[in-house]
């Protein structure tokens, strides 16, 4: 083993920074294996968008869990419905109880909330909102099963033979599978069947009220030429990405499946795209095989859950892991990110040299609730805030002015209670700088209850901005 590490050190010293980054990627896989895991090579694919020629591929026909890149097909079916005149971008869609019950990442709107198809699509692509996927499915297809059936019919029509869908958002389901090849086929179809909608796939951020949501695709406005498409993550899939980039008259599609972290996913895609843009590839591209030449390997998808979300980790990996890959102590916050950091994918080394802080390609896109000609306040989409009054002891002067269970008198506001609480405990409305809706006065209690002299605190609702991964089912 010492000899192996000495050899690795000599290799890193001998290769260029770009190749060194690739070596670090391999080192990340070695670290996972050293911990007792055995991970097969994850699929990788690089394709010319206009010709479909394959510039590089590894296990591109291998089945894999798609996670949120599923939403690319959800968008395709919705855009096709608009093209056929079955629905318009201004059509109002309604959040159903089923949609509201979806696990994060989500917007967190309450059932009955209405918004246009256009806004739902933007929230789907930027926030990767699982609830919006169901809203779109029910609004376009009439029901989620009918929409999923259309997704599978579309996959068959496009030639995506290794793909099957059971839901429109990519949440864990052992029967929901795809391949890197099929995802490249879908990406090409989106580019050339709906060229007028190319902006939808490269929105860097959106604004709802006072809150700005950043796109999880960290190539946008960081990698020169990046212009879409979609990220995805569940524990069993690892970190997935379908990305496109254009320089001059050359457009490339990169597919990364099963990366160990969001940072690794972004940097690996950047290196793959950069390789495809090199002049040397133009000489051999005409002889490259096409997507049609890649055969499905069949078999069961690799379950990445033990390596991404297993072991002794105290925190689940999450889609926005690259926002806080390092804590205050400067150490990685999860096993997956530790492996990625040890391999060089930290965002602060030569592996990230291809990524820059580019000028914004566009300002945050405004989204709203309600119809196009009469938008509603954002707070109307979230559940009303509930307040529990604090009962007072009989004769307790300190509790004067505090609500009691016997009277049901609501307390008077005492400063900004939200400002005194950590951000993690704030409700959606408070995070937007909006005043919560008052709750109805409670019914009088039969007997005085013991109370605290502290002022009452509102009961907060689940945060629609929660990006942490949900607890996984077997195979999901």
PDB file of C-alpha atoms in Angstrom, residues 145-372:
ATOM      1  CA  UNK A 145     -50.529   8.442 -13.803  1.00  0.00           C
ATOM      2  CA  UNK A 146     -51.721   9.784 -17.176  1.00  0.00           C
ATOM      3  CA  UNK A 147     -48.778  12.186 -17.363  1.00  0.00           C
ATOM      4  CA  UNK A 148     -46.258   9.477 -16.433  1.00  0.00           C
ATOM      5  CA  UNK A 149     -47.728   7.289 -19.167  1.00  0.00           C
ATOM      6  CA  UNK A 150     -47.100  10.121 -21.624  1.00  0.00           C
ATOM      7  CA  UNK A 151     -43.525  10.415 -20.328  1.00  0.00           C
ATOM      8  CA  UNK A 152     -42.916   6.734 -21.097  1.00  0.00           C
ATOM      9  CA  UNK A 153     -44.599   6.991 -24.505  1.00  0.00           C
ATOM     10  CA  UNK A 154     -42.369   9.968 -25.318  1.00  0.00           C
ATOM     11  CA  UNK A 155     -39.247   8.107 -24.174  1.00  0.00           C
ATOM     12  CA  UNK A 156     -40.150   5.231 -26.500  1.00  0.00           C
ATOM     13  CA  UNK A 157     -40.804   7.599 -29.399  1.00  0.00           C
ATOM     14  CA  UNK A 158     -37.443   9.321 -28.907  1.00  0.00           C
ATOM     15  CA  UNK A 159     -35.600   5.993 -28.821  1.00  0.00           C
ATOM     16  CA  UNK A 160     -34.776   6.020 -25.103  1.00  0.00           C
ATOM     17  CA  UNK A 161     -34.927   2.234 -24.820  1.00  0.00           C
ATOM     18  CA  UNK A 162     -33.185   2.046 -21.446  1.00  0.00           C
ATOM     19  CA  UNK A 163     -35.491   4.492 -19.664  1.00  0.00           C
ATOM     20  CA  UNK A 164     -38.647   3.982 -17.594  1.00  0.00           C
ATOM     21  CA  UNK A 165     -40.518   6.508 -15.447  1.00  0.00           C
ATOM     22  CA  UNK A 166     -42.802   5.996 -12.456  1.00  0.00           C
ATOM     23  CA  UNK A 167     -43.001   9.625 -11.321  1.00  0.00           C
ATOM     24  CA  UNK A 168     -42.367  13.103 -12.786  1.00  0.00           C
ATOM     25  CA  UNK A 169     -39.799  14.355 -10.263  1.00  0.00           C
ATOM     26  CA  UNK A 170     -37.230  11.593  -9.774  1.00  0.00           C
ATOM     27  CA  UNK A 171     -37.873  10.902  -6.091  1.00  0.00           C
ATOM     28  CA  UNK A 172     -36.710   7.398  -5.085  1.00  0.00           C
ATOM     29  CA  UNK A 173     -38.390   4.563  -6.974  1.00  0.00           C
ATOM     30  CA  UNK A 174     -36.596   1.286  -7.814  1.00  0.00           C
ATOM     31  CA  UNK A 175     -38.410   1.113 -11.164  1.00  0.00           C
ATOM     32  CA  UNK A 176     -37.328   4.568 -12.342  1.00  0.00           C
ATOM     33  CA  UNK A 177     -34.199   4.096 -14.452  1.00  0.00           C
ATOM     34  CA  UNK A 178     -32.348   5.632 -17.371  1.00  0.00           C
ATOM     35  CA  UNK A 179     -28.927   5.600 -19.046  1.00  0.00           C
ATOM     36  CA  UNK A 180     -26.399   8.286 -19.907  1.00  0.00           C
ATOM     37  CA  UNK A 181     -27.083   7.600 -23.572  1.00  0.00           C
ATOM     38  CA  UNK A 182     -30.831   8.134 -23.166  1.00  0.00           C
ATOM     39  CA  UNK A 183     -30.275  11.376 -21.275  1.00  0.00           C
ATOM     40  CA  UNK A 184     -28.128  12.680 -24.133  1.00  0.00           C
ATOM     41  CA  UNK A 185     -30.887  11.703 -26.584  1.00  0.00           C
ATOM     42  CA  UNK A 186     -33.397  13.636 -24.473  1.00  0.00           C
ATOM     43  CA  UNK A 187     -31.104  16.657 -24.218  1.00  0.00           C
ATOM     44  CA  UNK A 188     -30.721  16.776 -28.007  1.00  0.00           C
ATOM     45  CA  UNK A 189     -34.499  16.524 -28.433  1.00  0.00           C
ATOM     46  CA  UNK A 190     -35.070  19.454 -26.050  1.00  0.00           C
ATOM     47  CA  UNK A 191     -32.463  21.567 -27.864  1.00  0.00           C
ATOM     48  CA  UNK A 192     -33.749  20.981 -31.374  1.00  0.00           C
ATOM     49  CA  UNK A 193     -37.488  20.402 -30.832  1.00  0.00           C
ATOM     50  CA  UNK A 194     -37.932  23.517 -28.668  1.00  0.00           C
ATOM     51  CA  UNK A 195     -35.155  25.963 -29.630  1.00  0.00           C
ATOM     52  CA  UNK A 196     -37.338  28.924 -28.628  1.00  0.00           C
ATOM     53  CA  UNK A 197     -37.295  27.711 -24.998  1.00  0.00           C
ATOM     54  CA  UNK A 198     -33.514  27.555 -24.573  1.00  0.00           C
ATOM     55  CA  UNK A 199     -33.580  30.257 -21.868  1.00  0.00           C
ATOM     56  CA  UNK A 200     -35.555  27.976 -19.540  1.00  0.00           C
ATOM     57  CA  UNK A 201     -32.554  25.685 -19.134  1.00  0.00           C
ATOM     58  CA  UNK A 202     -29.987  28.347 -18.276  1.00  0.00           C
ATOM     59  CA  UNK A 203     -31.739  30.613 -15.736  1.00  0.00           C
ATOM     60  CA  UNK A 204     -29.026  31.325 -13.133  1.00  0.00           C
ATOM     61  CA  UNK A 205     -31.493  32.379 -10.416  1.00  0.00           C
ATOM     62  CA  UNK A 206     -35.142  33.267  -9.818  1.00  0.00           C
ATOM     63  CA  UNK A 207     -36.815  35.680  -7.403  1.00  0.00           C
ATOM     64  CA  UNK A 208     -40.077  35.055  -5.537  1.00  0.00           C
ATOM     65  CA  UNK A 209     -40.938  38.096  -3.459  1.00  0.00           C
ATOM     66  CA  UNK A 210     -37.724  39.014  -1.689  1.00  0.00           C
ATOM     67  CA  UNK A 211     -36.179  35.550  -1.859  1.00  0.00           C
ATOM     68  CA  UNK A 212     -33.685  34.649  -4.590  1.00  0.00           C
ATOM     69  CA  UNK A 213     -33.210  30.968  -5.422  1.00  0.00           C
ATOM     70  CA  UNK A 214     -29.990  29.981  -7.157  1.00  0.00           C
ATOM     71  CA  UNK A 215     -29.835  27.276  -9.811  1.00  0.00           C
ATOM     72  CA  UNK A 216     -28.200  24.034  -8.620  1.00  0.00           C
ATOM     73  CA  UNK A 217     -26.359  23.802 -11.956  1.00  0.00           C
ATOM     74  CA  UNK A 218     -23.154  25.504 -10.839  1.00  0.00           C
ATOM     75  CA  UNK A 219     -21.708  25.512 -14.353  1.00  0.00           C
ATOM     76  CA  UNK A 220     -24.036  28.366 -15.277  1.00  0.00           C
ATOM     77  CA  UNK A 221     -22.185  31.687 -15.049  1.00  0.00           C
ATOM     78  CA  UNK A 222     -19.060  29.826 -13.922  1.00  0.00           C
ATOM     79  CA  UNK A 223     -17.951  27.736 -16.901  1.00  0.00           C
ATOM     80  CA  UNK A 224     -17.437  29.757 -20.119  1.00  0.00           C
ATOM     81  CA  UNK A 225     -20.115  28.771 -22.615  1.00  0.00           C
ATOM     82  CA  UNK A 226     -22.341  26.788 -20.230  1.00  0.00           C
ATOM     83  CA  UNK A 227     -26.010  27.120 -21.255  1.00  0.00           C
ATOM     84  CA  UNK A 228     -28.060  24.407 -19.428  1.00  0.00           C
ATOM     85  CA  UNK A 229     -29.487  21.875 -18.363  1.00  0.00           C
ATOM     86  CA  UNK A 230     -30.350  19.979 -15.130  1.00  0.00           C
ATOM     87  CA  UNK A 231     -28.876  18.453 -11.985  1.00  0.00           C
ATOM     88  CA  UNK A 232     -30.188  15.546  -9.933  1.00  0.00           C
ATOM     89  CA  UNK A 233     -29.533  13.842  -6.623  1.00  0.00           C
ATOM     90  CA  UNK A 234     -30.859  11.020  -4.495  1.00  0.00           C
ATOM     91  CA  UNK A 235     -28.740   8.795  -2.287  1.00  0.00           C
ATOM     92  CA  UNK A 236     -29.051   5.772  -4.575  1.00  0.00           C
ATOM     93  CA  UNK A 237     -28.033   7.743  -7.669  1.00  0.00           C
ATOM     94  CA  UNK A 238     -25.314   9.986  -6.324  1.00  0.00           C
ATOM     95  CA  UNK A 239     -24.922  13.390  -7.947  1.00  0.00           C
ATOM     96  CA  UNK A 240     -26.116  13.493 -11.566  1.00  0.00           C
ATOM     97  CA  UNK A 241     -25.846  16.196 -14.205  1.00  0.00           C
ATOM     98  CA  UNK A 242     -26.856  16.777 -17.797  1.00  0.00           C
ATOM     99  CA  UNK A 243     -24.989  19.859 -19.002  1.00  0.00           C
ATOM    100  CA  UNK A 244     -24.653  21.736 -22.280  1.00  0.00           C
ATOM    101  CA  UNK A 245     -22.114  24.317 -23.372  1.00  0.00           C
ATOM    102  CA  UNK A 246     -21.507  26.261 -26.579  1.00  0.00           C
ATOM    103  CA  UNK A 247     -18.401  27.929 -27.973  1.00  0.00           C
ATOM    104  CA  UNK A 248     -18.511  29.367 -31.440  1.00  0.00           C
ATOM    105  CA  UNK A 249     -20.565  27.016 -33.589  1.00  0.00           C
ATOM    106  CA  UNK A 250     -19.836  23.962 -31.441  1.00  0.00           C
ATOM    107  CA  UNK A 251     -22.308  22.762 -28.809  1.00  0.00           C
ATOM    108  CA  UNK A 252     -21.584  19.832 -26.508  1.00  0.00           C
ATOM    109  CA  UNK A 253     -23.688  17.711 -24.177  1.00  0.00           C
ATOM    110  CA  UNK A 254     -22.063  16.166 -21.105  1.00  0.00           C
ATOM    111  CA  UNK A 255     -23.704  13.568 -18.875  1.00  0.00           C
ATOM    112  CA  UNK A 256     -22.244  12.788 -15.442  1.00  0.00           C
ATOM    113  CA  UNK A 257     -23.911  10.127 -13.296  1.00  0.00           C
ATOM    114  CA  UNK A 258     -23.037   8.967  -9.785  1.00  0.00           C
ATOM    115  CA  UNK A 259     -20.525  11.676  -8.811  1.00  0.00           C
ATOM    116  CA  UNK A 260     -19.554  11.637  -5.096  1.00  0.00           C
ATOM    117  CA  UNK A 261     -20.596  15.246  -4.444  1.00  0.00           C
ATOM    118  CA  UNK A 262     -22.092  18.310  -6.098  1.00  0.00           C
ATOM    119  CA  UNK A 263     -18.612  19.846  -6.344  1.00  0.00           C
ATOM    120  CA  UNK A 264     -17.169  16.749  -8.011  1.00  0.00           C
ATOM    121  CA  UNK A 265     -20.116  16.671 -10.405  1.00  0.00           C
ATOM    122  CA  UNK A 266     -19.533  20.267 -11.493  1.00  0.00           C
ATOM    123  CA  UNK A 267     -15.773  20.029 -11.857  1.00  0.00           C
ATOM    124  CA  UNK A 268     -15.898  16.692 -13.673  1.00  0.00           C
ATOM    125  CA  UNK A 269     -18.404  18.097 -16.170  1.00  0.00           C
ATOM    126  CA  UNK A 270     -16.223  21.166 -16.722  1.00  0.00           C
ATOM    127  CA  UNK A 271     -13.174  19.011 -17.443  1.00  0.00           C
ATOM    128  CA  UNK A 272     -15.139  16.782 -19.798  1.00  0.00           C
ATOM    129  CA  UNK A 273     -16.557  19.735 -21.718  1.00  0.00           C
ATOM    130  CA  UNK A 274     -13.158  21.426 -21.910  1.00  0.00           C
ATOM    131  CA  UNK A 275     -11.685  18.276 -23.387  1.00  0.00           C
ATOM    132  CA  UNK A 276     -14.373  18.269 -26.062  1.00  0.00           C
ATOM    133  CA  UNK A 277     -13.693  21.874 -27.016  1.00  0.00           C
ATOM    134  CA  UNK A 278      -9.999  21.256 -27.655  1.00  0.00           C
ATOM    135  CA  UNK A 279      -9.017  21.603 -31.355  1.00  0.00           C
ATOM    136  CA  UNK A 280      -7.592  18.092 -31.473  1.00  0.00           C
ATOM    137  CA  UNK A 281     -11.073  16.634 -31.115  1.00  0.00           C
ATOM    138  CA  UNK A 282     -12.210  18.312 -34.342  1.00  0.00           C
ATOM    139  CA  UNK A 283      -9.761  16.179 -36.330  1.00  0.00           C
ATOM    140  CA  UNK A 284     -11.195  12.851 -35.144  1.00  0.00           C
ATOM    141  CA  UNK A 285     -14.846  13.806 -34.570  1.00  0.00           C
ATOM    142  CA  UNK A 286     -15.945  12.735 -38.066  1.00  0.00           C
ATOM    143  CA  UNK A 287     -14.864   9.168 -37.296  1.00  0.00           C
ATOM    144  CA  UNK A 288     -16.494   9.053 -33.857  1.00  0.00           C
ATOM    145  CA  UNK A 289     -19.386   6.657 -33.213  1.00  0.00           C
ATOM    146  CA  UNK A 290     -22.894   8.022 -32.746  1.00  0.00           C
ATOM    147  CA  UNK A 291     -25.351   7.686 -29.865  1.00  0.00           C
ATOM    148  CA  UNK A 292     -27.166   4.949 -31.784  1.00  0.00           C
ATOM    149  CA  UNK A 293     -24.084   2.747 -31.541  1.00  0.00           C
ATOM    150  CA  UNK A 294     -24.234   2.614 -27.722  1.00  0.00           C
ATOM    151  CA  UNK A 295     -26.039  -0.498 -26.549  1.00  0.00           C
ATOM    152  CA  UNK A 296     -27.910  -0.903 -23.281  1.00  0.00           C
ATOM    153  CA  UNK A 297     -26.053  -3.226 -20.949  1.00  0.00           C
ATOM    154  CA  UNK A 298     -29.130  -4.235 -18.954  1.00  0.00           C
ATOM    155  CA  UNK A 299     -28.995  -5.482 -15.389  1.00  0.00           C
ATOM    156  CA  UNK A 300     -29.749  -3.672 -12.156  1.00  0.00           C
ATOM    157  CA  UNK A 301     -28.700  -0.071 -11.478  1.00  0.00           C
ATOM    158  CA  UNK A 302     -25.781   0.447  -9.118  1.00  0.00           C
ATOM    159  CA  UNK A 303     -27.112   1.543  -5.730  1.00  0.00           C
ATOM    160  CA  UNK A 304     -24.876   4.373  -4.539  1.00  0.00           C
ATOM    161  CA  UNK A 305     -26.716   4.830  -1.254  1.00  0.00           C
ATOM    162  CA  UNK A 306     -24.129   2.995   0.925  1.00  0.00           C
ATOM    163  CA  UNK A 307     -21.352   5.187  -0.489  1.00  0.00           C
ATOM    164  CA  UNK A 308     -23.157   8.533  -0.674  1.00  0.00           C
ATOM    165  CA  UNK A 309     -25.472   8.431   2.343  1.00  0.00           C
ATOM    166  CA  UNK A 310     -24.337   5.388   4.329  1.00  0.00           C
ATOM    167  CA  UNK A 311     -21.674   4.609   6.869  1.00  0.00           C
ATOM    168  CA  UNK A 312     -21.285   6.695  10.004  1.00  0.00           C
ATOM    169  CA  UNK A 313     -22.384   9.962   8.489  1.00  0.00           C
ATOM    170  CA  UNK A 314     -24.318  12.278  10.771  1.00  0.00           C
ATOM    171  CA  UNK A 315     -25.686  14.329   7.887  1.00  0.00           C
ATOM    172  CA  UNK A 316     -27.380  13.339   4.665  1.00  0.00           C
ATOM    173  CA  UNK A 317     -25.798  14.459   1.442  1.00  0.00           C
ATOM    174  CA  UNK A 318     -27.844  17.129  -0.282  1.00  0.00           C
ATOM    175  CA  UNK A 319     -28.354  18.693  -3.691  1.00  0.00           C
ATOM    176  CA  UNK A 320     -26.896  22.018  -2.525  1.00  0.00           C
ATOM    177  CA  UNK A 321     -23.902  20.410  -0.853  1.00  0.00           C
ATOM    178  CA  UNK A 322     -21.442  22.598  -2.715  1.00  0.00           C
ATOM    179  CA  UNK A 323     -22.859  25.676  -0.972  1.00  0.00           C
ATOM    180  CA  UNK A 324     -21.542  24.444   2.371  1.00  0.00           C
ATOM    181  CA  UNK A 325     -19.112  21.656   1.559  1.00  0.00           C
ATOM    182  CA  UNK A 326     -16.782  23.030   4.227  1.00  0.00           C
ATOM    183  CA  UNK A 327     -17.947  24.004   7.676  1.00  0.00           C
ATOM    184  CA  UNK A 328     -16.507  26.678   9.936  1.00  0.00           C
ATOM    185  CA  UNK A 329     -13.689  24.330  10.895  1.00  0.00           C
ATOM    186  CA  UNK A 330     -12.660  23.933   7.263  1.00  0.00           C
ATOM    187  CA  UNK A 331     -13.458  20.226   7.230  1.00  0.00           C
ATOM    188  CA  UNK A 332     -15.888  18.492   4.917  1.00  0.00           C
ATOM    189  CA  UNK A 333     -19.332  17.917   6.371  1.00  0.00           C
ATOM    190  CA  UNK A 334     -19.986  14.401   5.058  1.00  0.00           C
ATOM    191  CA  UNK A 335     -18.177  11.258   4.018  1.00  0.00           C
ATOM    192  CA  UNK A 336     -18.979  11.831   0.356  1.00  0.00           C
ATOM    193  CA  UNK A 337     -17.566  15.348   0.458  1.00  0.00           C
ATOM    194  CA  UNK A 338     -14.547  14.186   2.439  1.00  0.00           C
ATOM    195  CA  UNK A 339     -13.765  11.749  -0.366  1.00  0.00           C
ATOM    196  CA  UNK A 340     -14.310  14.464  -2.964  1.00  0.00           C
ATOM    197  CA  UNK A 341     -12.175  16.966  -1.039  1.00  0.00           C
ATOM    198  CA  UNK A 342      -9.366  14.456  -0.576  1.00  0.00           C
ATOM    199  CA  UNK A 343      -9.494  13.873  -4.329  1.00  0.00           C
ATOM    200  CA  UNK A 344      -9.062  17.570  -4.985  1.00  0.00           C
ATOM    201  CA  UNK A 345     -12.658  18.557  -5.676  1.00  0.00           C
ATOM    202  CA  UNK A 346     -12.813  21.357  -3.127  1.00  0.00           C
ATOM    203  CA  UNK A 347     -13.324  24.360  -5.375  1.00  0.00           C
ATOM    204  CA  UNK A 348      -9.995  25.807  -4.166  1.00  0.00           C
ATOM    205  CA  UNK A 349      -7.407  23.895  -6.199  1.00  0.00           C
ATOM    206  CA  UNK A 350      -6.290  23.286  -9.807  1.00  0.00           C
ATOM    207  CA  UNK A 351      -9.238  20.930 -10.331  1.00  0.00           C
ATOM    208  CA  UNK A 352     -11.504  23.972 -10.237  1.00  0.00           C
ATOM    209  CA  UNK A 353      -9.312  26.129 -12.498  1.00  0.00           C
ATOM    210  CA  UNK A 354     -11.830  25.841 -15.322  1.00  0.00           C
ATOM    211  CA  UNK A 355     -14.535  27.481 -13.219  1.00  0.00           C
ATOM    212  CA  UNK A 356     -14.718  31.263 -12.876  1.00  0.00           C
ATOM    213  CA  UNK A 357     -16.987  33.900 -11.396  1.00  0.00           C
ATOM    214  CA  UNK A 358     -18.343  35.171 -14.687  1.00  0.00           C
ATOM    215  CA  UNK A 359     -20.584  38.231 -15.078  1.00  0.00           C
ATOM    216  CA  UNK A 360     -24.246  37.251 -14.663  1.00  0.00           C
ATOM    217  CA  UNK A 361     -25.728  36.155 -17.964  1.00  0.00           C
ATOM    218  CA  UNK A 362     -29.085  37.563 -16.841  1.00  0.00           C
ATOM    219  CA  UNK A 363     -30.606  39.002 -13.667  1.00  0.00           C
ATOM    220  CA  UNK A 364     -32.738  36.754 -11.445  1.00  0.00           C
ATOM    221  CA  UNK A 365     -35.979  35.910 -13.239  1.00  0.00           C
ATOM    222  CA  UNK A 366     -39.086  37.026 -11.354  1.00  0.00           C
ATOM    223  CA  UNK A 367     -41.684  34.346 -10.636  1.00  0.00           C
ATOM    224  CA  UNK A 368     -45.040  34.850  -8.960  1.00  0.00           C
ATOM    225  CA  UNK A 369     -48.170  33.221  -7.608  1.00  0.00           C
ATOM    226  CA  UNK A 370     -51.586  33.568  -9.210  1.00  0.00           C
ATOM    227  CA  UNK A 371     -52.655  34.567 -12.738  1.00  0.00           C
ATOM    228  CA  UNK A 372     -50.409  36.530 -15.067  1.00  0.00           C
TER     229      UNK A 372
END
